[in-house]
Short mmCIF file of C-alpha atoms in Angstrom, two decimals:
data_model
loop_
_atom_site.label_atom_id
_atom_site.label_comp_id
_atom_site.label_asym_id
_atom_site.label_seq_id
_atom_site.Cartn_x
_atom_site.Cartn_y
_atom_site.Cartn_z
CA MET A 202 -17.61 -71.50 62.82
CA LYS A 203 -14.00 -70.46 62.07
CA LEU A 204 -13.44 -69.69 65.76
CA LYS A 205 -14.70 -73.15 66.78
CA THR A 206 -12.43 -74.80 64.21
CA SER A 207 -9.38 -72.86 65.49
CA ILE A 208 -10.15 -73.77 69.09
CA LEU A 209 -10.59 -77.43 68.13
CA LEU A 210 -7.25 -77.42 66.27
CA LEU A 211 -5.51 -75.81 69.24
CA ILE A 212 -6.98 -78.37 71.66
CA THR A 213 -5.88 -81.20 69.35
CA LEU A 214 -2.32 -79.89 69.14
CA VAL A 215 -2.12 -79.36 72.90
CA TYR A 216 -3.37 -82.89 73.46
CA GLU A 217 -0.74 -84.28 71.12
CA ILE A 218 2.03 -82.42 72.98
CA LYS A 219 0.72 -83.54 76.38
CA ALA A 220 0.78 -87.07 75.11
CA GLY A 221 4.45 -86.63 74.23
CA THR A 222 3.80 -86.61 70.50
CA MET A 223 3.70 -84.07 67.70
CA LEU A 224 2.92 -83.95 64.03
CA GLU A 225 5.11 -85.65 61.44
CA GLY A 226 8.23 -83.66 60.51
CA PHE A 227 8.23 -81.77 63.81
CA TYR A 228 11.11 -82.83 66.08
CA CYS A 229 10.72 -86.62 66.39
CA GLY A 230 7.25 -86.73 64.88
CA PRO A 231 4.74 -88.82 66.84
CA GLU A 232 7.48 -90.18 69.11
CA ASN A 233 9.32 -88.80 72.10
CA CYS A 234 12.99 -88.10 71.29
CA TYR A 235 14.14 -89.35 74.69
CA GLU A 236 12.22 -92.60 74.30
CA VAL A 237 13.68 -93.14 70.82
CA LEU A 238 17.18 -93.20 72.33
CA GLY A 239 16.05 -95.04 75.45
CA VAL A 240 17.08 -92.25 77.83
CA SER A 241 15.34 -89.86 80.21
CA ARG A 242 15.28 -86.07 80.40
CA GLU A 243 17.80 -86.18 83.23
CA THR A 244 20.36 -88.09 81.16
CA SER A 245 23.60 -86.20 80.58
CA LYS A 246 24.89 -85.20 77.15
CA SER A 247 27.70 -87.77 77.25
CA ASP A 248 25.31 -90.61 78.17
CA ILE A 249 22.99 -89.58 75.34
CA ALA A 250 25.94 -89.84 72.95
CA LYS A 251 26.75 -93.33 74.29
CA ALA A 252 23.14 -94.45 73.85
CA TYR A 253 23.13 -93.12 70.30
CA ARG A 254 26.35 -94.93 69.35
CA LYS A 255 25.03 -98.17 70.82
CA LEU A 256 21.76 -97.99 68.88
CA ALA A 257 23.52 -96.81 65.72
CA LYS A 258 25.71 -99.92 65.73
CA LYS A 259 22.67 -102.11 66.28
CA TYR A 260 20.53 -100.62 63.50
CA HIS A 261 23.17 -99.72 60.93
CA PRO A 262 21.78 -100.75 57.49
CA ASP A 263 25.07 -102.34 56.40
CA LEU A 264 24.65 -105.05 59.03
CA TYR A 265 21.56 -106.47 57.30
CA ARG A 266 21.41 -108.39 54.04
CA LYS A 267 17.70 -108.96 53.43
CA GLU A 268 15.95 -106.05 51.76
CA GLU A 269 13.10 -106.00 54.29
CA ASP A 270 15.45 -106.06 57.27
CA LYS A 271 17.70 -103.50 55.61
CA ALA A 272 14.77 -101.12 54.96
CA GLU A 273 13.52 -101.47 58.54
CA ALA A 274 17.03 -100.89 59.92
CA GLU A 275 17.47 -97.82 57.73
CA ALA A 276 14.20 -96.34 59.03
CA ASN A 277 15.24 -96.98 62.64
CA PHE A 278 18.70 -95.56 61.96
CA LYS A 279 17.16 -92.31 60.66
CA ARG A 280 14.88 -92.08 63.73
CA ILE A 281 17.84 -92.51 66.06
CA ALA A 282 20.02 -90.03 64.17
CA ASN A 283 17.23 -87.42 64.13
CA ALA A 284 16.61 -87.79 67.87
CA TYR A 285 20.31 -87.47 68.59
CA GLU A 286 20.62 -84.34 66.42
CA ILE A 287 17.89 -82.71 68.51
CA LEU A 288 19.20 -83.75 71.93
CA LYS A 289 22.93 -83.27 71.35
CA ASP A 290 22.55 -79.52 70.77
CA GLU A 291 22.01 -77.73 74.08
CA GLU A 292 19.82 -74.96 72.68
CA THR A 293 17.64 -77.29 70.59
CA ARG A 294 17.27 -79.67 73.54
CA ASN A 295 16.15 -76.79 75.77
CA ASP A 296 13.54 -75.79 73.17
CA TYR A 297 12.31 -79.39 73.01
CA ASP A 298 12.09 -79.65 76.81
CA TYR A 299 10.26 -76.32 76.91
CA MET A 300 7.75 -77.70 74.41
CA LEU A 301 7.13 -80.73 76.58
CA ASP A 302 6.66 -78.55 79.69
CA HIS A 303 4.49 -75.89 78.00
CA PRO A 304 2.25 -77.66 75.48
CA GLU A 305 -0.17 -74.73 75.36
CA GLU A 306 2.35 -72.50 73.52
CA VAL A 307 1.83 -74.31 70.25
CA TYR A 308 2.73 -71.60 67.76
CA SER A 309 5.86 -70.50 69.61
CA HIS A 310 7.10 -74.10 69.44
CA TYR A 311 6.68 -74.11 65.68
CA TYR A 312 8.52 -70.80 65.47
CA ARG A 313 11.50 -71.98 67.52
CA TYR A 314 11.75 -75.24 65.61
CA TYR A 315 11.58 -73.86 62.07
CA ARG A 316 13.70 -70.85 62.93
CA LYS A 317 16.64 -73.20 63.51
CA ARG A 318 15.79 -75.35 60.50
CA LEU A 319 15.31 -72.57 57.96
CA VAL A 320 17.86 -70.00 59.09
CA PRO A 321 21.38 -71.20 58.22
CA THR A 322 23.94 -71.13 61.02
CA VAL A 323 26.80 -69.08 59.58
CA ASP A 324 29.86 -68.01 61.51
CA VAL A 325 29.60 -64.24 61.91
CA ARG A 326 33.39 -63.95 61.74
CA LEU A 327 33.40 -65.49 58.27
CA VAL A 328 30.68 -63.08 57.12
CA ILE A 329 32.63 -60.07 58.43
CA ALA A 330 35.90 -61.30 56.91
CA GLY A 331 34.22 -61.95 53.57
CA THR A 332 32.56 -58.53 53.54
CA ILE A 333 35.83 -56.75 54.33
CA SER A 334 37.61 -58.72 51.59
CA VAL A 335 35.00 -57.86 48.97
CA ILE A 336 35.04 -54.17 49.93
CA SER A 337 38.86 -54.14 49.75
CA ILE A 338 38.89 -55.74 46.29
CA ILE A 339 36.31 -53.26 44.96
CA GLN A 340 38.23 -50.42 46.61
CA TYR A 341 41.49 -51.52 44.96
CA PHE A 342 40.12 -51.84 41.42
CA THR A 343 38.16 -48.58 41.74
CA ALA A 344 41.32 -46.75 42.81
CA TRP A 345 43.22 -48.16 39.83
CA GLN A 346 40.41 -47.09 37.50
CA ARG A 347 40.52 -43.52 38.86
CA TYR A 348 44.31 -43.45 38.49
CA GLU A 349 44.20 -44.70 34.88
CA THR A 350 41.50 -42.15 34.07
CA ALA A 351 43.64 -39.36 35.54
CA ILE A 352 46.67 -40.44 33.44
CA SER A 353 44.52 -40.55 30.29
CA PHE A 354 43.23 -37.05 31.02
CA LEU A 355 46.72 -35.63 31.63
CA LEU A 356 47.86 -37.03 28.28
CA THR A 357 45.29 -34.75 26.64
CA VAL A 358 46.61 -31.64 28.44
CA PRO A 359 49.28 -30.00 26.22
CA LYS A 360 51.42 -28.93 29.20
CA TYR A 361 51.85 -32.46 30.57
CA ARG A 362 51.86 -34.20 27.18
CA ASN A 363 54.67 -31.99 25.86
CA ARG A 364 56.65 -32.60 29.04
CA ALA A 365 56.23 -36.38 28.66
CA MET A 366 57.17 -36.10 24.98
CA GLN A 367 60.36 -34.23 25.87
CA ILE A 368 61.37 -36.82 28.47
CA ALA A 369 60.70 -39.64 25.99
CA LYS A 370 62.86 -37.92 23.36
CA ASP A 371 65.69 -37.30 25.81
CA GLU A 372 65.70 -40.98 26.78
CA GLY A 373 65.47 -42.12 23.14
CA LEU A 374 62.22 -43.97 23.67
CA LEU A 375 60.39 -42.38 20.72
CA ASP A 376 63.27 -43.12 18.34
CA ASN A 377 62.89 -46.83 19.04
CA ALA A 378 59.15 -46.61 18.37
CA LYS A 379 59.63 -44.87 15.01
CA LYS A 380 62.39 -47.24 13.88
CA THR A 381 60.01 -50.18 14.00
CA LYS A 382 59.80 -51.60 10.49
CA GLY A 383 56.72 -53.10 8.91
CA LYS A 384 54.37 -51.22 11.23
CA THR A 385 51.43 -49.10 10.15
CA LYS A 386 50.92 -45.49 11.26
CA ALA A 387 48.16 -46.62 13.61
CA GLU A 388 50.47 -49.16 15.25
CA ILE A 389 53.29 -46.59 15.57
CA LYS A 390 50.81 -44.12 17.11
CA GLU A 391 49.59 -46.75 19.56
CA LYS A 392 53.20 -47.57 20.50
CA THR A 393 53.93 -43.86 21.02
CA GLU A 394 50.88 -43.45 23.26
CA THR A 395 51.98 -46.45 25.32
CA ILE A 396 55.46 -44.95 25.76
CA LEU A 397 54.04 -41.54 26.76
CA ARG A 398 51.73 -43.22 29.28
CA GLN A 399 54.66 -45.08 30.83
CA VAL A 400 56.70 -41.86 30.99
CA MET A 401 53.75 -40.06 32.59
CA GLU A 402 53.27 -42.79 35.20
CA ASN A 403 56.99 -42.83 36.09
CA ASN A 404 57.49 -39.07 36.34
CA ILE A 405 54.25 -37.44 37.50
CA ASP A 406 53.11 -37.39 41.11
CA ILE A 407 49.32 -37.53 41.20
CA ARG A 408 47.90 -36.82 44.64
CA GLY A 409 44.48 -36.81 46.17
CA GLY A 410 41.66 -39.18 45.25
CA ASN A 411 43.25 -40.01 41.88
CA ALA A 412 46.65 -40.98 43.31
CA LYS A 413 48.27 -44.28 42.44
CA PRO A 414 46.66 -46.87 44.75
CA GLU A 415 48.72 -48.25 47.60
CA ILE A 416 48.02 -51.64 49.13
CA THR A 417 48.11 -50.10 52.61
CA ASP A 418 45.15 -47.85 51.73
CA LEU A 419 42.79 -50.81 51.50
CA LEU A 420 40.20 -51.36 54.22
CA VAL A 421 41.62 -54.73 55.27
CA PHE A 422 45.04 -53.20 55.98
CA GLN A 423 43.53 -50.10 57.57
CA LEU A 424 41.69 -52.33 60.06
CA PHE A 425 44.82 -54.42 60.64
CA PHE A 426 46.87 -51.33 61.50
CA LEU A 427 44.01 -49.67 63.41
CA PRO A 428 45.56 -50.23 66.89
CA TYR A 429 48.82 -48.66 65.70
CA THR A 430 46.93 -45.79 64.05
CA LEU A 431 44.92 -45.05 67.20
CA SER A 432 47.98 -45.17 69.45
CA SER A 433 49.89 -42.89 67.04
CA TYR A 434 47.02 -40.40 67.01
CA LEU A 435 46.80 -40.45 70.80
CA TYR A 436 50.56 -39.83 71.06
CA TRP A 437 50.33 -36.99 68.53
CA TYR A 438 47.37 -35.38 70.34
CA VAL A 439 49.07 -35.51 73.74
CA SER A 440 52.29 -34.13 72.22
CA TRP A 441 50.31 -31.27 70.64
CA ILE A 442 48.70 -30.35 73.97
CA ILE A 443 52.03 -30.42 75.80
CA ALA A 444 53.97 -28.52 73.12
CA HIS A 445 51.48 -25.77 72.29
CA ASN A 446 48.88 -25.52 75.06
CA ILE A 447 51.25 -26.03 77.99
CA ARG A 448 54.74 -25.06 76.81
CA GLY A 449 53.57 -22.49 74.23
CA LEU A 450 56.00 -23.60 71.49
CA PRO A 451 55.52 -22.13 67.98
CA LEU A 452 53.80 -24.17 65.29
CA SER A 453 55.76 -25.87 62.53
CA ASP A 454 54.73 -25.47 58.88
CA ASP A 455 53.16 -28.94 58.86
CA GLU A 456 51.15 -28.10 61.96
CA LYS A 457 50.02 -24.82 60.43
CA LEU A 458 48.90 -26.66 57.28
CA TYR A 459 47.00 -29.12 59.47
CA LEU A 460 45.04 -26.27 61.07
CA ILE A 461 44.44 -24.67 57.67
CA ARG A 462 43.09 -27.95 56.32
CA LYS A 463 40.75 -28.23 59.29
CA HIS A 464 39.52 -24.66 58.73
CA MET A 465 38.86 -25.46 55.05
CA LYS A 466 37.06 -28.69 56.05
CA LYS A 467 39.01 -30.67 53.45
CA GLY A 468 40.07 -34.29 53.63
CA VAL A 469 43.73 -35.32 53.60
CA THR A 470 43.63 -36.40 49.95
CA GLN A 471 41.83 -33.22 48.88
CA PHE A 472 44.32 -30.97 50.64
CA GLU A 473 47.34 -32.89 49.36
CA ALA A 474 46.08 -32.41 45.81
CA LEU A 475 46.57 -28.64 46.12
CA GLU A 476 49.65 -27.06 44.58
CA ALA A 477 52.65 -26.55 46.87
CA SER A 478 52.68 -22.85 45.94
CA SER A 479 49.10 -22.50 47.18
CA LYS A 480 50.01 -24.05 50.51
CA GLU A 481 52.98 -21.71 50.87
CA GLU A 482 50.67 -18.79 50.18
CA PHE A 483 48.27 -20.01 52.86
CA ILE A 484 51.10 -20.00 55.40
CA LYS A 485 52.27 -16.52 54.36
CA GLN A 486 48.74 -15.20 54.89
CA ASP A 487 48.60 -16.80 58.37
CA LEU A 488 45.42 -18.70 57.48
CA TRP A 489 46.11 -21.14 60.31
CA ILE A 490 44.77 -18.38 62.58
CA LYS A 491 40.96 -18.76 62.62
CA GLU A 492 40.17 -15.04 62.47
CA LYS A 493 42.42 -14.46 59.46
CA PHE A 494 41.06 -17.53 57.73
CA ASP A 495 37.45 -16.36 58.19
CA ALA A 496 38.34 -12.97 56.68
CA TRP A 497 40.16 -14.67 53.78
CA ALA A 498 37.23 -17.05 53.14
CA LYS A 499 34.76 -14.16 53.11
CA GLU A 500 36.96 -12.26 50.65
CA LYS A 501 37.15 -15.30 48.37
CA GLU A 502 33.39 -15.67 48.49
CA GLU A 503 32.93 -12.04 47.44
CA GLU A 504 35.39 -12.52 44.56
CA GLN A 505 33.45 -15.54 43.31
CA LYS A 506 30.18 -13.61 43.44
CA LYS A 507 31.81 -10.78 41.48
CA GLN A 508 33.15 -13.18 38.85
CA LEU A 509 29.73 -14.78 38.48
CA ALA A 510 28.11 -11.37 38.11
CA GLU A 511 30.50 -10.54 35.27
CA ASN A 512 30.07 -13.92 33.57
CA ALA A 513 27.96 -13.70 30.39
CA ARG A 514 26.33 -17.11 30.84
CA TYR A 515 25.45 -16.36 34.44
CA LYS A 516 23.92 -13.02 33.41
CA ALA A 517 21.82 -14.75 30.76
CA TYR A 518 20.68 -17.30 33.34
CA ARG A 519 19.70 -14.57 35.80
CA ARG A 520 17.68 -12.79 33.10
CA HIS A 521 15.94 -16.04 32.21
CA VAL A 522 15.06 -16.71 35.86
CA LYS A 523 13.79 -13.16 36.29
CA ASN A 524 11.54 -13.34 33.21
CA HIS A 525 10.44 -16.99 33.22
CA GLY A 526 11.13 -18.32 36.70
CA THR A 527 13.31 -21.26 37.66
CA GLY A 528 11.33 -23.71 35.54
CA ARG A 529 10.37 -27.25 36.36
CA MET A 530 11.38 -30.70 35.14
CA THR A 531 8.44 -32.64 33.71
CA PHE A 532 7.98 -36.18 32.46
CA ASP A 533 4.91 -35.38 30.37
CA ASP A 534 5.53 -36.62 26.81
CA SER A 535 2.20 -35.39 25.43
#
């Protein structure tokens, strides 16, 4: 019974398409879009526009005063405008012509029609530009948050706090804070913390992922300067090959540090965060040579294992694992 009903519905729809008509709300409804505008399928796009303008002037609702005539003109004006919207777009017109030529593909016609109606046509360039802008804004505020957190942490470290305190005293900044009259101890303390933070920001050089954010680090600027970055890298790479692989020139300290960073598999920001004394030590130990670096890395790994073995907490953990196993996390509240 269901199969017969489906076949009957399909035959009905095919008949409607063959007759040049469709259901209400689908293209031009029960009418043929070409006939609505008084043109044929061979009519050019410019002639279709002329026919539309001619009919639009004739049936514009503002030209009629009586309510009945005005309502009829408005209905005709909507029919004409709808037909023109379908035929003026090349892709939509092709879909409509395909429907007229292939009435048996009923469901595919519905898909093509409603795909254009329901899916908004958005310029991909605007979407990409908007996405890059949002990412850049989030990136900028996140970087500032990391930087502020790093400054707050350094203010709790006695070494850096005392240094900032000494600089503030030498410049007479703390004297001005304490001379403030009519202020409570809490307000004086808050003023002192603000001064120390400013001194810290002006005198300390934080590197790595917590460094003070630069506008050129944002994604939007990185993409803008990408051609320059790629050309600079290509120039550097070719220069490296010529200088060291062909001419056999010795490496500079910066080039040695570059190789060491690659051996350590660290990012630029991670490596820059290391102390200058550590980098000098790396160069003295010739860690830019792969064999020496591998030996050094293995030695460091053994030292870490030895330190863990001598650590009291680690020993207690090992005994616990030996006696009770690694344990499992459970969500059973019973």
